[in-house]
Coordinates of C-alpha atoms in Angstrom, one line a residue:
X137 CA -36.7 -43.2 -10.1
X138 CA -35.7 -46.9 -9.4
X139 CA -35.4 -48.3 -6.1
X140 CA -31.8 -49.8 -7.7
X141 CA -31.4 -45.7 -7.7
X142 CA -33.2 -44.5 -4.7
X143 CA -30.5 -46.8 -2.6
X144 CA -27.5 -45.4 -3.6
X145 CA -24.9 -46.0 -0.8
X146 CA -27.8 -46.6 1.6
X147 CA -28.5 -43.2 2.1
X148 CA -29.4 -41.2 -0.7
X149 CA -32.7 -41.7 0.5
X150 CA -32.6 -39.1 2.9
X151 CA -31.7 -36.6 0.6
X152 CA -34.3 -37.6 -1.6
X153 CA -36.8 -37.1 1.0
X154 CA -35.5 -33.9 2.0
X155 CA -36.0 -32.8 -1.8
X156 CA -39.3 -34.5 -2.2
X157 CA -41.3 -31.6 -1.0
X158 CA -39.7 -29.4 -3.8
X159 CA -41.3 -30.5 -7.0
X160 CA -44.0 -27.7 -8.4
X161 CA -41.3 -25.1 -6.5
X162 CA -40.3 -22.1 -8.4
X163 CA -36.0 -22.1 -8.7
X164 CA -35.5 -18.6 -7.6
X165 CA -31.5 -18.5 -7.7
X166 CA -29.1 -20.4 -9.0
X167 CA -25.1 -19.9 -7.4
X168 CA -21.7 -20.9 -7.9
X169 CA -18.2 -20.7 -6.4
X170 CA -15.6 -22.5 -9.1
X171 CA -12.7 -22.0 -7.0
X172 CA -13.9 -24.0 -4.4
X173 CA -16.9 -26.4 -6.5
X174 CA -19.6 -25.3 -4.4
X175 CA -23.1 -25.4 -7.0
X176 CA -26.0 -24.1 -5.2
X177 CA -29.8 -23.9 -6.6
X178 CA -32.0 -21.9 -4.5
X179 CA -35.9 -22.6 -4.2
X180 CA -38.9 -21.3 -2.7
X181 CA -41.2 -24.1 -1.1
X182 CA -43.3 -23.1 1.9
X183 CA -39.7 -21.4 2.4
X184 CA -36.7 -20.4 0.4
X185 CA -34.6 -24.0 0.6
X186 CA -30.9 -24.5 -1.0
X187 CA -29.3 -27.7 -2.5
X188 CA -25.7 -27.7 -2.5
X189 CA -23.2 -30.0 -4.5
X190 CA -19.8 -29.6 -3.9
X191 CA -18.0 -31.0 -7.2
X192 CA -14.1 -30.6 -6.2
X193 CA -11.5 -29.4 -6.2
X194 CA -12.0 -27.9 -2.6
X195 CA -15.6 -29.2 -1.3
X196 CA -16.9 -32.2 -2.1
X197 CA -20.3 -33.9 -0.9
X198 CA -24.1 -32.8 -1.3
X199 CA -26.6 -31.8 1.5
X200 CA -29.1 -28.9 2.1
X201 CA -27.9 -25.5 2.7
X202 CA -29.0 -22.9 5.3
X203 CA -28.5 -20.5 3.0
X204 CA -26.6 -19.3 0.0
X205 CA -22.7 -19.2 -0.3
X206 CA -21.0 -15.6 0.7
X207 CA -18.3 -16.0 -1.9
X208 CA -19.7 -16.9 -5.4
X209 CA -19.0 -15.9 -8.8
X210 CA -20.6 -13.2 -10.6
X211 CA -23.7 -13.6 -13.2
X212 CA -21.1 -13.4 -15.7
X213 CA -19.5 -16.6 -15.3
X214 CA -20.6 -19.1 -17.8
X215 CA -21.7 -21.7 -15.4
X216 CA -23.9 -18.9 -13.6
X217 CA -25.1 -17.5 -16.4
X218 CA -26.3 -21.2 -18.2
X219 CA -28.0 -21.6 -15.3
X220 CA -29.5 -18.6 -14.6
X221 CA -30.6 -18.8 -18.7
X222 CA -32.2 -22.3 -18.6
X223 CA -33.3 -22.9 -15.2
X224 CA -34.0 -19.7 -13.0
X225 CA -37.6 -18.7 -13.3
X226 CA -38.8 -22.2 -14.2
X227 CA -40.5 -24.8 -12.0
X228 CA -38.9 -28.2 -10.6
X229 CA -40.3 -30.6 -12.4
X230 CA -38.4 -33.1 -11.0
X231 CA -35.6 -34.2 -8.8
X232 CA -33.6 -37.6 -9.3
X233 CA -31.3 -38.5 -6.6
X234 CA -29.1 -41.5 -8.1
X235 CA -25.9 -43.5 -7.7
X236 CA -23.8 -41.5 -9.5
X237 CA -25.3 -38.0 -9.0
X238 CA -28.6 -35.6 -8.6
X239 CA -30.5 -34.4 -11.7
X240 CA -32.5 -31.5 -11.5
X241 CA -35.3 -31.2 -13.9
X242 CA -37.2 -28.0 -14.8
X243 CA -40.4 -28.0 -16.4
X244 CA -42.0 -25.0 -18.9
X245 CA -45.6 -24.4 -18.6
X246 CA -47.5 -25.9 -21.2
X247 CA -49.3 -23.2 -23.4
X248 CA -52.7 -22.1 -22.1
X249 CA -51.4 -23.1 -18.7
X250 CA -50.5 -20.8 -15.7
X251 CA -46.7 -20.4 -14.3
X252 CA -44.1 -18.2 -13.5
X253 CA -45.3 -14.9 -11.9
X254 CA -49.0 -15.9 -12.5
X255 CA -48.2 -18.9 -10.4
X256 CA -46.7 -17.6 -7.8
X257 CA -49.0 -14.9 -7.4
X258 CA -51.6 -17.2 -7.2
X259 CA -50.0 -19.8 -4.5
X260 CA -49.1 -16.8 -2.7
X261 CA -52.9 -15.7 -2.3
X262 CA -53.6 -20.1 -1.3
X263 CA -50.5 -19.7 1.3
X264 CA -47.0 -20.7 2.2
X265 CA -48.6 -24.5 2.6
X266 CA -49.7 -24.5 -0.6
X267 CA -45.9 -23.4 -2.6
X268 CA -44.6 -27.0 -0.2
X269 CA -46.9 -29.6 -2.5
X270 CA -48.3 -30.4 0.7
X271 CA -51.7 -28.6 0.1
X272 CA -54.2 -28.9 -2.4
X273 CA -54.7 -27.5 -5.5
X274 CA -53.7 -27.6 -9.4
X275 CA -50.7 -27.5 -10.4
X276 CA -50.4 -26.1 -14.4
X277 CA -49.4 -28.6 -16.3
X278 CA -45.2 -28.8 -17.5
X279 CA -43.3 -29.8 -20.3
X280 CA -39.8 -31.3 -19.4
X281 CA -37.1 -28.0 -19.9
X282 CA -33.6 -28.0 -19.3
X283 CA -31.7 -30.7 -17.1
X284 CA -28.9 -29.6 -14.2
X285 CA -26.9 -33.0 -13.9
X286 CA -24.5 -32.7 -10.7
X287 CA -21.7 -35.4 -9.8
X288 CA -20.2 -34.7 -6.1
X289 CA -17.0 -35.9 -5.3
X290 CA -13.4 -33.8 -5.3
X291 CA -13.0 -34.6 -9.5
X292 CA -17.1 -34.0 -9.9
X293 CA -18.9 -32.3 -12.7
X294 CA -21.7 -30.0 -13.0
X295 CA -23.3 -30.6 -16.5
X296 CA -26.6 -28.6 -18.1
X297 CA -28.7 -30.4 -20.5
X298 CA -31.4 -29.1 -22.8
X299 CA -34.5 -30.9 -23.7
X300 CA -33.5 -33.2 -26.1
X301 CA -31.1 -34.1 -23.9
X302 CA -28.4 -32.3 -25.6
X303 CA -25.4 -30.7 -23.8
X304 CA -25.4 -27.0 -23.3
X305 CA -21.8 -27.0 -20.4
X306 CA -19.9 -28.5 -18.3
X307 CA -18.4 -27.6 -15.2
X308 CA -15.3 -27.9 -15.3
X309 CA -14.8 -27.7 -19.2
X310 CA -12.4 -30.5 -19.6
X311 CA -13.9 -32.6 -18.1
X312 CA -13.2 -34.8 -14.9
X313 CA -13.5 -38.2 -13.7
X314 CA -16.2 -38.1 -11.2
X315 CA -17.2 -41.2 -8.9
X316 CA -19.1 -44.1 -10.4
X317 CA -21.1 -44.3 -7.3
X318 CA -22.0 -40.9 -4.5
X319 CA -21.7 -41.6 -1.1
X320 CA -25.0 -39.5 0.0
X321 CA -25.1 -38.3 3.9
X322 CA -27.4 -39.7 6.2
X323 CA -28.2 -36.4 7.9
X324 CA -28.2 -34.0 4.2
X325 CA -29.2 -30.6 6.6
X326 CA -25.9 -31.4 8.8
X327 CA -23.9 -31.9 5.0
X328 CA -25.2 -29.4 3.7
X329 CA -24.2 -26.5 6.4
X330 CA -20.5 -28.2 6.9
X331 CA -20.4 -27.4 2.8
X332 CA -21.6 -24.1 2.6
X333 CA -19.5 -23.2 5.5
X334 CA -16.5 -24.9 4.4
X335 CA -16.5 -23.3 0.4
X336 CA -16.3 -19.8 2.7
X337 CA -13.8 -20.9 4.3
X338 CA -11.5 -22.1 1.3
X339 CA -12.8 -18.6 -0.8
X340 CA -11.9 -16.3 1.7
X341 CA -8.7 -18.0 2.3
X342 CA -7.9 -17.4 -1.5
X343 CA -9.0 -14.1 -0.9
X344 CA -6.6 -13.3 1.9
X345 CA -3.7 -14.9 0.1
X346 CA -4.8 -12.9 -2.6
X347 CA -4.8 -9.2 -1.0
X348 CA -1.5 -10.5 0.7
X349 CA 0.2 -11.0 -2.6
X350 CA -1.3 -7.7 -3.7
X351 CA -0.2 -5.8 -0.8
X352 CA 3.4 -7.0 -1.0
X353 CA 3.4 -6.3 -4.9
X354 CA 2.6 -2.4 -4.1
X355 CA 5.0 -2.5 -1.2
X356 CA 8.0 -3.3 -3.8
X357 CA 6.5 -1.2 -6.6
X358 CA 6.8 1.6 -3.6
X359 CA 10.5 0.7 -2.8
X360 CA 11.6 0.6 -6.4
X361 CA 10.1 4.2 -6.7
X362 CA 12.2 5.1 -3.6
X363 CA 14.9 4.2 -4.8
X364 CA 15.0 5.7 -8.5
X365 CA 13.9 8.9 -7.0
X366 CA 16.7 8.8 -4.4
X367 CA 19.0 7.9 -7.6
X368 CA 17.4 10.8 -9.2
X369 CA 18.1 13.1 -6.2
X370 CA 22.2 11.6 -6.4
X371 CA 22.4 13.1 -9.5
X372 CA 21.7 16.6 -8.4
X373 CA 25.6 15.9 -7.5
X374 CA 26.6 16.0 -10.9
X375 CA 25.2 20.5 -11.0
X376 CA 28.3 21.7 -10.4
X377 CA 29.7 19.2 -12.6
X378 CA 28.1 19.7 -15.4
X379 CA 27.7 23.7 -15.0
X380 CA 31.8 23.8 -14.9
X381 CA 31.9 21.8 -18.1
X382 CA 30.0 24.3 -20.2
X383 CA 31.9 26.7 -18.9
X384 CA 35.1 25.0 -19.8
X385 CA 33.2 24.3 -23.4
X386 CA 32.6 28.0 -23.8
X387 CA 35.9 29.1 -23.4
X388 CA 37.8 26.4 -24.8
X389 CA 35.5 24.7 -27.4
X390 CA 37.2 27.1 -30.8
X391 CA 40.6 25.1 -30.6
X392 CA 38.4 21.7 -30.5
X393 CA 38.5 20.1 -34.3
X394 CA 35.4 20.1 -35.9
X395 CA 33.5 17.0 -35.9
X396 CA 35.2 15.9 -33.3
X397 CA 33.4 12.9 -31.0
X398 CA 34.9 13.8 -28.1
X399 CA 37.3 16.6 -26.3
X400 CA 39.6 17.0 -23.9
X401 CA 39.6 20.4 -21.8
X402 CA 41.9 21.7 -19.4
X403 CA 40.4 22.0 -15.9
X404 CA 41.7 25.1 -14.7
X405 CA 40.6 24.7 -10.8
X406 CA 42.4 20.9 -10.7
X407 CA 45.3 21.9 -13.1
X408 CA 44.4 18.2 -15.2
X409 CA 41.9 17.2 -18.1
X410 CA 38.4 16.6 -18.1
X411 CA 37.1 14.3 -21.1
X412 CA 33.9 14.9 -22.4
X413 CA 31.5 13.2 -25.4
X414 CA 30.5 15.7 -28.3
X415 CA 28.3 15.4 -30.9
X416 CA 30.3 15.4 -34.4
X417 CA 27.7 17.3 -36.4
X418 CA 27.8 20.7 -34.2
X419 CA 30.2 22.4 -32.9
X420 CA 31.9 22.0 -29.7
X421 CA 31.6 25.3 -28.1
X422 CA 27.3 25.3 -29.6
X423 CA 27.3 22.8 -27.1
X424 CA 27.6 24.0 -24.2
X425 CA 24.6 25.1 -23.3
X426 CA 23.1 21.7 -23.5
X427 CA 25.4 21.1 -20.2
X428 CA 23.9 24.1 -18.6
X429 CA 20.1 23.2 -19.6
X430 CA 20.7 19.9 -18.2
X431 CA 22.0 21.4 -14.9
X432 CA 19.0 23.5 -14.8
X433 CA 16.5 20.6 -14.8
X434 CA 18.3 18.8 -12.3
X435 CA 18.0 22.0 -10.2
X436 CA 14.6 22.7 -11.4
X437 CA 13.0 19.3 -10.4
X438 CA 14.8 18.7 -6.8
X439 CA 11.9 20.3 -5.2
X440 CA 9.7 17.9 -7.2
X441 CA 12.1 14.9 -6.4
X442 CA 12.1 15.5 -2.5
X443 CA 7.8 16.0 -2.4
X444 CA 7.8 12.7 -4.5
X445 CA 10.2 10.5 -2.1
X446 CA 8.2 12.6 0.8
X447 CA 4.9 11.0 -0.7
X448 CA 6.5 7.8 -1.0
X449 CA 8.2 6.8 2.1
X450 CA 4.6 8.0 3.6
X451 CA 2.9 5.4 1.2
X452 CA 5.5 3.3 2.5
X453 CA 4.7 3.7 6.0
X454 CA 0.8 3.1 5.7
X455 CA 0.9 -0.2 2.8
X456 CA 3.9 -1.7 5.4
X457 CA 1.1 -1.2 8.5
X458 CA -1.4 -2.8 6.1
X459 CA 0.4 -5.6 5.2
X460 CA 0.7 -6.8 9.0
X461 CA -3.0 -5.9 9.5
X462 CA -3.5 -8.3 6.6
X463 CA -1.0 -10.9 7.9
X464 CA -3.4 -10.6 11.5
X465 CA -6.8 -10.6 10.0
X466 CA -9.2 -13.9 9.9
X467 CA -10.7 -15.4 6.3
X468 CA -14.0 -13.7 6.5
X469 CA -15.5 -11.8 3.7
X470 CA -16.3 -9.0 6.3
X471 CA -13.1 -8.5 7.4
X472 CA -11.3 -9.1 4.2
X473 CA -13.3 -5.8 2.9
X474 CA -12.2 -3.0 4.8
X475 CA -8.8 -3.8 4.1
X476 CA -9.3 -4.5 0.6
X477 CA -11.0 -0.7 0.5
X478 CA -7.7 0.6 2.0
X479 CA -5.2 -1.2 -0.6
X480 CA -7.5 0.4 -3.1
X481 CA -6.8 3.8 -1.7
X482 CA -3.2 2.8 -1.3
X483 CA -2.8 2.5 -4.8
X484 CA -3.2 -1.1 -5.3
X485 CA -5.0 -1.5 -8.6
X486 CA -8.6 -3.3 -9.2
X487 CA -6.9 -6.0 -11.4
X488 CA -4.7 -7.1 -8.4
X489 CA -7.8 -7.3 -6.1
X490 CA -10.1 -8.6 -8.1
X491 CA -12.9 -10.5 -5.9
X492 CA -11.5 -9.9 -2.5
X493 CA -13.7 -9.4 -0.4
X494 CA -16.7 -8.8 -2.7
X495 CA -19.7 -11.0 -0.9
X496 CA -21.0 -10.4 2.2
X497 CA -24.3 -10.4 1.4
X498 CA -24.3 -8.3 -1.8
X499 CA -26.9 -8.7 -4.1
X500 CA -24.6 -9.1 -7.0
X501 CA -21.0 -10.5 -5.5
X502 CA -17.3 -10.6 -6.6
X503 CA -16.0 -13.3 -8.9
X504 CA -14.6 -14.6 -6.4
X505 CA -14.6 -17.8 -7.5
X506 CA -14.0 -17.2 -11.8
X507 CA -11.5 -14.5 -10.9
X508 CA -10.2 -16.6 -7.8
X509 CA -9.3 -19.6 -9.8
X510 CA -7.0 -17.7 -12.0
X511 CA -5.5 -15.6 -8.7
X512 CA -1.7 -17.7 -8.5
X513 CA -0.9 -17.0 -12.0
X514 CA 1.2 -14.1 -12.7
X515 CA -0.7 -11.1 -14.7
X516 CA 1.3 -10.5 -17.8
X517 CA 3.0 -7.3 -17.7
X518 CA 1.9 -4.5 -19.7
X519 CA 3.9 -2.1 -21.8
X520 CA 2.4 1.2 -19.9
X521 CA 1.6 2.9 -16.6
X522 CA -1.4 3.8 -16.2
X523 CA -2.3 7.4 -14.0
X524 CA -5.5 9.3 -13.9
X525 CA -6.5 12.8 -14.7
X526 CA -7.9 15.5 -12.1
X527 CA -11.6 14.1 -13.7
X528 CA -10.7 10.3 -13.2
X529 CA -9.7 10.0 -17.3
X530 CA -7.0 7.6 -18.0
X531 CA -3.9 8.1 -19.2
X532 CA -1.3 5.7 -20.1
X533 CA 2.2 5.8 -20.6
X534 CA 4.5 4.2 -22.1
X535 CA 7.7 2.4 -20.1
X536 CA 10.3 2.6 -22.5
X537 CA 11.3 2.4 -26.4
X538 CA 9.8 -0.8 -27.3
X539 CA 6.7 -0.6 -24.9
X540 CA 5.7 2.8 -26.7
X541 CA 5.4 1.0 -30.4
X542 CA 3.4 -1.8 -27.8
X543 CA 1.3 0.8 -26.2
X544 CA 0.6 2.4 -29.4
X545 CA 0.3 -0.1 -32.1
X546 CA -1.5 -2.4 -29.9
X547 CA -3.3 -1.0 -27.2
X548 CA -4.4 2.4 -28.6
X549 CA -7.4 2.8 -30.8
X550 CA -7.9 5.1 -33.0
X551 CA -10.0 7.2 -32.2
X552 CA -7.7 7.6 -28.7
X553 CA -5.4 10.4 -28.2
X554 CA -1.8 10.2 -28.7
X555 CA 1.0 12.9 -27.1
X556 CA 4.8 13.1 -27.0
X557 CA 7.0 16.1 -26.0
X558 CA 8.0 17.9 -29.1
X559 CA 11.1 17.8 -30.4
X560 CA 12.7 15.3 -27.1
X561 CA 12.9 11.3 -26.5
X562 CA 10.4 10.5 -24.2
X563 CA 7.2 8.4 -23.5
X564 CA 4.1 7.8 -25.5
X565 CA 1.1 8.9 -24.0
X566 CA -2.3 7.3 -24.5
X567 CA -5.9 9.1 -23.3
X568 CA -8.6 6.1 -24.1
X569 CA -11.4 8.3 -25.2
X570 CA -15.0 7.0 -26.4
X571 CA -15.5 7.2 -30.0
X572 CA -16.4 10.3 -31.5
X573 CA -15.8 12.3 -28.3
X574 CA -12.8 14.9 -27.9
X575 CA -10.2 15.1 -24.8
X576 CA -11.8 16.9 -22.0
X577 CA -8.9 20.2 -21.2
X578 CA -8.1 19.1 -17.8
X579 CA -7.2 15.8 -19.5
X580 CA -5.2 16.8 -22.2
X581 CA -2.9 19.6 -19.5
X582 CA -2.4 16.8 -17.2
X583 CA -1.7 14.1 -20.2
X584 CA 1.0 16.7 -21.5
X585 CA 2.2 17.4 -18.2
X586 CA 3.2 13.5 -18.0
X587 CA 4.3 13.4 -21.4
X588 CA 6.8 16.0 -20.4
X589 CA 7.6 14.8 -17.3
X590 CA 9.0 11.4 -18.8
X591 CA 10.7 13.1 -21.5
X592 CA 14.4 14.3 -21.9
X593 CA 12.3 18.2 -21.0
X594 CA 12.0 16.8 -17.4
X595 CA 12.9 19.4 -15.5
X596 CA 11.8 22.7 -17.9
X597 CA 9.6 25.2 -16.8
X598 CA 7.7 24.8 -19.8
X599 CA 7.3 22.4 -22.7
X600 CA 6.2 22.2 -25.9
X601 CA 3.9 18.7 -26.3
X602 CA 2.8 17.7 -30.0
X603 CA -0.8 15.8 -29.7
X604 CA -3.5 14.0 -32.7
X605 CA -5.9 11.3 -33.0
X606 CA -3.7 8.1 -32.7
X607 CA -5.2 7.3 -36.2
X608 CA -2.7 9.6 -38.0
X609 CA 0.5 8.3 -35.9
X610 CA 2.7 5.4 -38.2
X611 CA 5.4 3.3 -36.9
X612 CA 8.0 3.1 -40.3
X613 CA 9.4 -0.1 -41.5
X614 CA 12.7 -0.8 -39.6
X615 CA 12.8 2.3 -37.7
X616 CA 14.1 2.3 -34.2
X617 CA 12.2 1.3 -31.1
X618 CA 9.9 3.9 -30.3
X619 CA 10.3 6.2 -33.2
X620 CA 6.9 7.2 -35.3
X621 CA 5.7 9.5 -37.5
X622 CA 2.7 11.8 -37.4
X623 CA 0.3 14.0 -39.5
X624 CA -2.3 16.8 -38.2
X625 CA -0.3 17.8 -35.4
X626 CA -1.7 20.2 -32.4
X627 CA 0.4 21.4 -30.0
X628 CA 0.3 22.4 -26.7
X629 CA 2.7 24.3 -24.5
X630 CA 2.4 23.5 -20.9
X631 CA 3.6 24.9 -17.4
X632 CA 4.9 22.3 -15.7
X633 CA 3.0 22.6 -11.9
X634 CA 4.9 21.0 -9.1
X635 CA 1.2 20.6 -7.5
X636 CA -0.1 18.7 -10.5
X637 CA 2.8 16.5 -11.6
X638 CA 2.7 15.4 -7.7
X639 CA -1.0 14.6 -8.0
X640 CA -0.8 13.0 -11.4
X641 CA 2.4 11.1 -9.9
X642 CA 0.5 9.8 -6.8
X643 CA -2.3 8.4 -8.6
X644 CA 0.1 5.8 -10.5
X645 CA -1.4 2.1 -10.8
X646 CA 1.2 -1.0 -10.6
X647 CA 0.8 -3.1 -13.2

């Protein structure tokens, strides 16, 4: 390194003498939090030691940390993982603080030469002194390895270079415009704790946001329920209603023309004319007893309805006091958790929560920062609810005509299973099952119980549901939204269970 280098904005020197002591040092860990730009690279020499570069949007600067960020992305994220690949394990080989950044070189033992476990064991055995550079002793001898380039600043970079000098990422991908010349601080200890703190700060402020936004997203998903079950419950109005009109059918349905669309009846209680809607290919007075089946589910599921808005309102009642213990809580990982834990056992799905509150310590932590990045777009919305089984299974279901051909053509696999209520409109039903395997029975009763439930045999005592291998299940050219056609066709008749369809309904995951 030059002295042109070493003097970058007069005091990159102290950083560089801070970092000094770390050539020969094993890199033990290697961190980052994206949605906040904190880059961390953890070493052991005489004592684990941190350098942290924060390269923008939220942190900017570059110091020594006292220890390693809370909130960091997961091994999975592709600036982790490079790192983790080409530098973890290795030795620093060399450290390059310069105008416009700090390079990070690791060095491969050369073959026949000791490193890695062998030469930490054996520094281990010399003592703490020795792993500082300070002490005596050989060091094996290295061949220059992969390259961590890092540019501070708000619009920094992190970039990972190979050997040869070729360029194996960059943080961010795009690209940025990062400063032509780094002012360093004169005190890098003092930097480096105001980063580490600060990138917290900004993630667990994301993070609250975040189970805010999720809160209030189950707390309407809860209201809408209310509401369509309290429509549901209006309807039961319409018993009487509909009870009378069969009756009227029955004894007045021979003098209505055949094919007729609709009728006209004479309401003997009012002395005037009820109107009602036929269907031209049966005869009138055949059906009435479609009036009185329908009556009869209306009756039949009130004591379903009235448990389910019961449930509901009490779901209500505990997301409502969440979402002010949410409002009142501070930005820290710790108490970001516990409430995190009870949105999750409100019904708030994993998707929604996705990093919060999943650091603290952990040995493997949240994506707090990949997932966190991503956390004010809008999810897209999927064409199915998704509920679980007694065993945990999942079972999805479709929310309408065009989201069952979505649900089925797109999202199920073939080897998934596939149900509908026989012989009814109604949803699609989906169980994801692993290749090869078969539906497990408690499964495939509470998938059919669903598949009756949001069918036009809501409300039956029993119900005939038709099931196969999604394989053997067509969508036809130009038929209508939601239609199919099937081969190998099981059926199953099942009970509907007030006590299961509750269950089944409770476990219901917003998406």
């Amino acid at each position: 390194m030059t002295e042109d280098e070493q003097g970058s904005a007069g005091q990159g020197g102290a950083l560089a003498e801070a970092l000094a002591g770390w050539v020969g040092a094993r890199i033990d860990a290697a961190h980052a939090n994206p949605a906040t730009g904190l880059v961390a690279l953890a070493v052991y020499a005489g004592a684990r030691r941190v350098l942290g570069a924060g390269i923008g949007p939220r942190v900017a600067g570059a110091g020594v940390l006292p220890r390693a960020p809370r909130l960091r992305a997961g091994a999975s994220h592709p600036l982790v993982a490079a790192m983790r690949a080409h530098l973890v394990g290795r030795s620093v080989m060399a450290i390059e603080v310069r105008r416009d950044g700090i390079a990070v070189v690791a060095g491969e033992p050369l073959p026949g030469e000791k490193g890695g476990e062998d030469e930490i064991e054996a520094e281990a055995a010399r003592g703490p002194v020795a792993r500082s550079g300070l002490a005596p002793g050989p060091r094996p001898e290295l061949a220059p390895g992969a390259r961590l380039e890092l540019a501070p600043g708000r619009r920094g970079e992190a970039r990972l270079l190979d050997a040869a000098g070729n360029l194996i990422l960059r943080w961010p991908p795009q690209g940025s415009d990062p400063p032509a010349e780094i002012a360093y601080p004169a005190d890098p200890f003092a930097a480096g704790a105001a980063l580490v703190e600060a990138s917290d700060a900004a993630a667990a402020a994301q993070e609250k946001a975040a189970l805010a936004r999720a809160v209030k997203a189950r707390r309407a998903a809860l209201e809408r329920r209310a509401e369509a079950v309290r429509g549901d419950l209006g309807r039961l109005g319409s018993v009487a209603r509909l009870q009378k009109t069969g009756q009227l059918l029955l004894a007045q349905g021979a003098r209505v023309p055949r094919g007729a669309a609709r009728a006209l009846l004479d309401d003997w209680e009012t002395g005037g004319t009820i109107e009602v809607a036929l269907d031209p290919a049966r005869p009138a007075k055949a059906q009435a007893e479609a009036f009185f089946a329908k009556a009869r589910r209306y009756q039949r599921g009130e004591a379903v309805m009235r448990a389910r808005l019961a449930e509901t309102e009490r779901a209500l009642e505990a997301v409502a006091a969440l979402e002010a213990d949410v409002a009142a809580a501070e930005a820290r990982p710790e108490a970001l958790e516990p409430l995190a834990q009870r949105a999750r056992s409100l019904g708030v799905s994993r998707a929604e929560l996705a990093g919060v509150g999943a650091a603290g310590g952990a040995a493997e932590p949240g994506a707090s920062g990949a997932r966190g990045a991503r956390a004010g777009r809008a999810a897209p919305r999927l064409p199915f609810h998704a509920y679980r089984s007694a065993s945990g299974a999942a079972i999805l279901v479709g929310r309408g005509a065009e989201d069952n051909d979505a649900l089925t053509t797109k999202h199920a696999r073939p080897h998934d299973l596939w149900l509908h209520a026989k012989g009814v409109t109604g949803s699609h039903v989906i169980v994801p099952l692993p290749k090869g395997a078969s539906c497990p029975a408690d499964a495939l009763v509470d998938a059919a119980t669903l598949a009756a439930h949001f069918s036009d045999a809501r409300g039956e005592a029993v119900c005939e549901v038709s099931y196969v291998q999604r394989r053997y299940v067509r969508k036809p050219r130009g038929s209508a939204p939601g239609a199919v056609t099937y081969d190998r066709e099981k059926v199953i008749a099942v009970r509907i269970e007030a006590e299961r369809l509750s269950r089944l309904l409770a476990t219901k995951e917003e998406g």
